PDB file of C-alpha atoms in Angstrom:
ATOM      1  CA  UNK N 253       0.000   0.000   0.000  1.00  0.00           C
ATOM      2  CA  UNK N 254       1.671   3.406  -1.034  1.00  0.00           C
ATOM      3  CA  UNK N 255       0.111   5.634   1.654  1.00  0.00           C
ATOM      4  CA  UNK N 256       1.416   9.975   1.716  1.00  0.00           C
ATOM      5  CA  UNK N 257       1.762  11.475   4.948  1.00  0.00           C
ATOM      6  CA  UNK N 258       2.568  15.008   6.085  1.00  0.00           C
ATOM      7  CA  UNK N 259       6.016  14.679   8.105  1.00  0.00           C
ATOM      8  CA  UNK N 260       6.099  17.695  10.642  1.00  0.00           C
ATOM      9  CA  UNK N 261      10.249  18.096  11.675  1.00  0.00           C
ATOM     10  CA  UNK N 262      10.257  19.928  14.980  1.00  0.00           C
ATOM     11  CA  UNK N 263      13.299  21.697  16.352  1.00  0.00           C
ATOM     12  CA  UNK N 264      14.351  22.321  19.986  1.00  0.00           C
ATOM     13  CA  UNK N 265      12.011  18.929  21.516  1.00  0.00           C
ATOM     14  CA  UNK N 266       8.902  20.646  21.499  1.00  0.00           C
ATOM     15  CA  UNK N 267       7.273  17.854  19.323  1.00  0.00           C
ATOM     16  CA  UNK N 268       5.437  16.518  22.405  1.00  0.00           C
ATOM     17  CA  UNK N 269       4.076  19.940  22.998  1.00  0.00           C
ATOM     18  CA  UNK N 270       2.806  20.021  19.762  1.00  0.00           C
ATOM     19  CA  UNK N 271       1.598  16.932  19.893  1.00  0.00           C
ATOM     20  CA  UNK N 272      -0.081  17.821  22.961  1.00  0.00           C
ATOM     21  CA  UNK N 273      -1.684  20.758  21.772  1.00  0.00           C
ATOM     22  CA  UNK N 274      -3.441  18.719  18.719  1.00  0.00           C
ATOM     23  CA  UNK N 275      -4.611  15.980  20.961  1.00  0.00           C
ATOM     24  CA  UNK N 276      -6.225  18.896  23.376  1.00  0.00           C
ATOM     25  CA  UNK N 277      -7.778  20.984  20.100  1.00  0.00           C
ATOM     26  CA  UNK N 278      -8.972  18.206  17.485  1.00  0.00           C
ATOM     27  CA  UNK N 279     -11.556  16.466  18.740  1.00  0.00           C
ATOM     28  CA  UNK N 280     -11.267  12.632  17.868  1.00  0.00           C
ATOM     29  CA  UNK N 281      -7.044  13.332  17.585  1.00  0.00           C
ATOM     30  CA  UNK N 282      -5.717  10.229  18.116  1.00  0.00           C
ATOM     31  CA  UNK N 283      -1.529   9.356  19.297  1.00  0.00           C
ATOM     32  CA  UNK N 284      -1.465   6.672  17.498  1.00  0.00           C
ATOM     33  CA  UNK N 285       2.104   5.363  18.188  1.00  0.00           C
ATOM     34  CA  UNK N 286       5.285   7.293  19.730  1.00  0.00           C
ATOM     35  CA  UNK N 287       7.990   4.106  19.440  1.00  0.00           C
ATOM     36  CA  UNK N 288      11.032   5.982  20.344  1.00  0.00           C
ATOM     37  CA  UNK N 289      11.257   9.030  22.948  1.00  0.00           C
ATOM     38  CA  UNK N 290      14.748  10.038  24.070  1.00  0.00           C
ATOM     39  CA  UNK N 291      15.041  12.575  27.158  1.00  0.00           C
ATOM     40  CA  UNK N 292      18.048  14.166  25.466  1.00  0.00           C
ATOM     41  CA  UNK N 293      16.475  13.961  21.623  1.00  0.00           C
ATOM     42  CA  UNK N 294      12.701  14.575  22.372  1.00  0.00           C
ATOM     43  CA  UNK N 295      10.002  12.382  20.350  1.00  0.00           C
ATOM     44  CA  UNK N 296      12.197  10.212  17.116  1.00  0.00           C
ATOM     45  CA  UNK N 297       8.841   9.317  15.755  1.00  0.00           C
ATOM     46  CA  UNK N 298       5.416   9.761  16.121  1.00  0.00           C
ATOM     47  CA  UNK N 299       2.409   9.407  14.744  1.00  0.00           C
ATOM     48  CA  UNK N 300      -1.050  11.138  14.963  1.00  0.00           C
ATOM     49  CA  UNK N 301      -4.376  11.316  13.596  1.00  0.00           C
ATOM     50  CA  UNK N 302      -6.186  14.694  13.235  1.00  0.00           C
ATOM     51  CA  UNK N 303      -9.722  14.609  11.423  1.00  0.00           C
ATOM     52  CA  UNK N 304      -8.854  10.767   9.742  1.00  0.00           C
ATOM     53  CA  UNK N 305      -5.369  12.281   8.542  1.00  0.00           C
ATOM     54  CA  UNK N 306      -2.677  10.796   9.436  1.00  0.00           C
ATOM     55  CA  UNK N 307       0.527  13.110  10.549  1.00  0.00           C
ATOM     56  CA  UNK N 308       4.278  11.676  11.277  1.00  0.00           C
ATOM     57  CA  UNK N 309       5.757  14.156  14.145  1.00  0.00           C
ATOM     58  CA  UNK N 310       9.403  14.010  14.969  1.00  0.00           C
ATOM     59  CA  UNK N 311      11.828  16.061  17.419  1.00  0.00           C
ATOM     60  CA  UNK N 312      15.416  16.746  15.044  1.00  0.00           C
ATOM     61  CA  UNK N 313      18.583  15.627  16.544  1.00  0.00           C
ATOM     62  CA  UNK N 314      20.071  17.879  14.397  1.00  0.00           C
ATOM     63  CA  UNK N 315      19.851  21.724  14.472  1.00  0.00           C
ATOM     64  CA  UNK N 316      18.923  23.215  10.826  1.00  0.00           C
ATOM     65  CA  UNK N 317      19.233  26.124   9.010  1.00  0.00           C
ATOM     66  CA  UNK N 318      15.452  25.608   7.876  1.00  0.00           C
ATOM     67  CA  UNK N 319      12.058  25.614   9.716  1.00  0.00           C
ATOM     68  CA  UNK N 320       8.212  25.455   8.562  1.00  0.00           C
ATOM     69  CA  UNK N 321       7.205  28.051   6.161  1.00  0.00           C
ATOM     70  CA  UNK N 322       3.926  29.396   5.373  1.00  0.00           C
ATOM     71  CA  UNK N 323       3.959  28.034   1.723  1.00  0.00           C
ATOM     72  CA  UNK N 324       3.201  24.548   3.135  1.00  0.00           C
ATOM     73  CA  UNK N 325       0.061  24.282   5.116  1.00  0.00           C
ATOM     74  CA  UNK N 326      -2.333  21.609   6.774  1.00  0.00           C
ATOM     75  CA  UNK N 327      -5.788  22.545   5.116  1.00  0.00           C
ATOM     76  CA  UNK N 328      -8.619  21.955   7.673  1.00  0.00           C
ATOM     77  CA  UNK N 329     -12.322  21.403   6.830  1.00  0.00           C
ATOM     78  CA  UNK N 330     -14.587  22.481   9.920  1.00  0.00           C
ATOM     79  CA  UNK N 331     -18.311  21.097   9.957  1.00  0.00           C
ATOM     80  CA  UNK N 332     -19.564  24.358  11.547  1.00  0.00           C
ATOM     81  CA  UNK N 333     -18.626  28.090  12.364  1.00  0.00           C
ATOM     82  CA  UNK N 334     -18.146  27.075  16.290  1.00  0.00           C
ATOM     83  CA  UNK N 335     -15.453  24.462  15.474  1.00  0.00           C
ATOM     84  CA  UNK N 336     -13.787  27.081  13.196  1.00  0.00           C
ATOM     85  CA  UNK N 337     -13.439  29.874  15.837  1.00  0.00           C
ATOM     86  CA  UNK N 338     -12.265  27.069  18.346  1.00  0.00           C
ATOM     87  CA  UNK N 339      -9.148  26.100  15.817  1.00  0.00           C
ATOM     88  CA  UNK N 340      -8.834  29.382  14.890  1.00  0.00           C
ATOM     89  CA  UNK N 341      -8.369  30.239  18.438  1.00  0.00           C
ATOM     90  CA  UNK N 342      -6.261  27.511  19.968  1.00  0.00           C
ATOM     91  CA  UNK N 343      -4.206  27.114  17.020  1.00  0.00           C
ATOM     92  CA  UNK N 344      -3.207  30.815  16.245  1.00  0.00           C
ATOM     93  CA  UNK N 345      -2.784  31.074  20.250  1.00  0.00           C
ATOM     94  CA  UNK N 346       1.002  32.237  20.651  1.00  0.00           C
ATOM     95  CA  UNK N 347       1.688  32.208  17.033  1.00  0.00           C
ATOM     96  CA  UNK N 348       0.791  33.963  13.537  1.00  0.00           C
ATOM     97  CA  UNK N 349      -2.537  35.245  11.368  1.00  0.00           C
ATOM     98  CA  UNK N 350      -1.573  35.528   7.431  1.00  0.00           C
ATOM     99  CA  UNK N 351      -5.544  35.700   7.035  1.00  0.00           C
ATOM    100  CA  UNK N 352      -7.602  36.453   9.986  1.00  0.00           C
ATOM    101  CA  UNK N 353     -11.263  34.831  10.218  1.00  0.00           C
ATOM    102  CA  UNK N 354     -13.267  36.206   8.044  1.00  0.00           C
ATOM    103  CA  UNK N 355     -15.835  36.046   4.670  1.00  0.00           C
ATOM    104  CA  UNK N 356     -13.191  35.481   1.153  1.00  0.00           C
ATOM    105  CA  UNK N 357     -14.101  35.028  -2.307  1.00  0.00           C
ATOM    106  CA  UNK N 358     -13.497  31.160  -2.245  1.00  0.00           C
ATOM    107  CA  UNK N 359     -15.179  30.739   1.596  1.00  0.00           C
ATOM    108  CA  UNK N 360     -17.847  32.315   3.067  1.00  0.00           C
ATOM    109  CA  UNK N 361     -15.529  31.785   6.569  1.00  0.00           C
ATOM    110  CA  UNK N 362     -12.009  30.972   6.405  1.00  0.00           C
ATOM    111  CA  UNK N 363      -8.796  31.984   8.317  1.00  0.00           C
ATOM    112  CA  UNK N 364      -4.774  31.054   8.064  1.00  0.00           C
ATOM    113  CA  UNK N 365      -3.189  30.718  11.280  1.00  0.00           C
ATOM    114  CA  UNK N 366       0.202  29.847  12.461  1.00  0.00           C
ATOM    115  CA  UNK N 367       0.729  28.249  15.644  1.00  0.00           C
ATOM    116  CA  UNK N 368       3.138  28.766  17.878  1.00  0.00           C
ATOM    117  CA  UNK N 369       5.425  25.464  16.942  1.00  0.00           C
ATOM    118  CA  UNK N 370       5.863  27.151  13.266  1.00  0.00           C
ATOM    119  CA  UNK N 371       3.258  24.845  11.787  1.00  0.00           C
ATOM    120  CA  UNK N 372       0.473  26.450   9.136  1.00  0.00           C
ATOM    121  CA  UNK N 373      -3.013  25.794   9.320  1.00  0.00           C
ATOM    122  CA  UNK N 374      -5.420  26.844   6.896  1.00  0.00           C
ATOM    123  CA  UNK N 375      -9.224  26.498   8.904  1.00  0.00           C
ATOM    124  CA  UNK N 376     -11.980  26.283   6.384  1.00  0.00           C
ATOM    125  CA  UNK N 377     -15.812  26.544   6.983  1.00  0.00           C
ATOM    126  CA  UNK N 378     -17.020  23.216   5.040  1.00  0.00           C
TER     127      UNK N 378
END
């Protein structure tokens, strides 16, 4: 089976903060397996559902000269305008708006957030 999953590269062991902070805001997120976790490397491998997708989290060992960027984004449907202001919330808590909730041409309720881990969410009223 030839599966693609988003691979989120954390820096500085805050992978199980993230991870952490999408079990607490996605209702139904799932830790689905965390097989290594080093005290002095943070997570080596996790994975975690969100919403029936499936996300591999890691912690680098390695510091490097790249992070997240904008550009590349996890693209959220939300069944109802309640569940988008609560991801909106929690997610951009701490970290970024490129696109602040609102009415767009292509959604009538939409909003790009960056949390505070570096990671891009784009929250979309379904």
């Amino acid at each position: 089976m030839t599966m693609i999953r988003p691979f989120l590269m954390f820096q500085g062991g805050v992978a199980a903060e993230a991870i952490a902070l999408y079990v607490a805001t996605f209702d139904g997120a799932v830790l689905t397996s965390v097989p290594h976790a080093e005290p002095q490397h943070g997570i080596q491998l996790a994975e975690l559902v969100i919403k029936g997708q499936h996300v591999l989290i890691s912690d680098s060992a390695v510091d490097h000269a790249f992070d997240f960027t904008p550009s590349t984004s996890l693209f959220v449907d939300c069944d109802d305008r309640e569940e988008l202001e609560r991801l909106t919330a929690a997610l951009g808590a701490g970290g970024k708006t490129y696109m602040p909730l609102g009415e767009y041409g292509f959604s009538t309720a939409f909003a790009w957030v960056g949390d505070r881990f570096g990671v891009s969410w784009q929250l979309n009223l379904a």
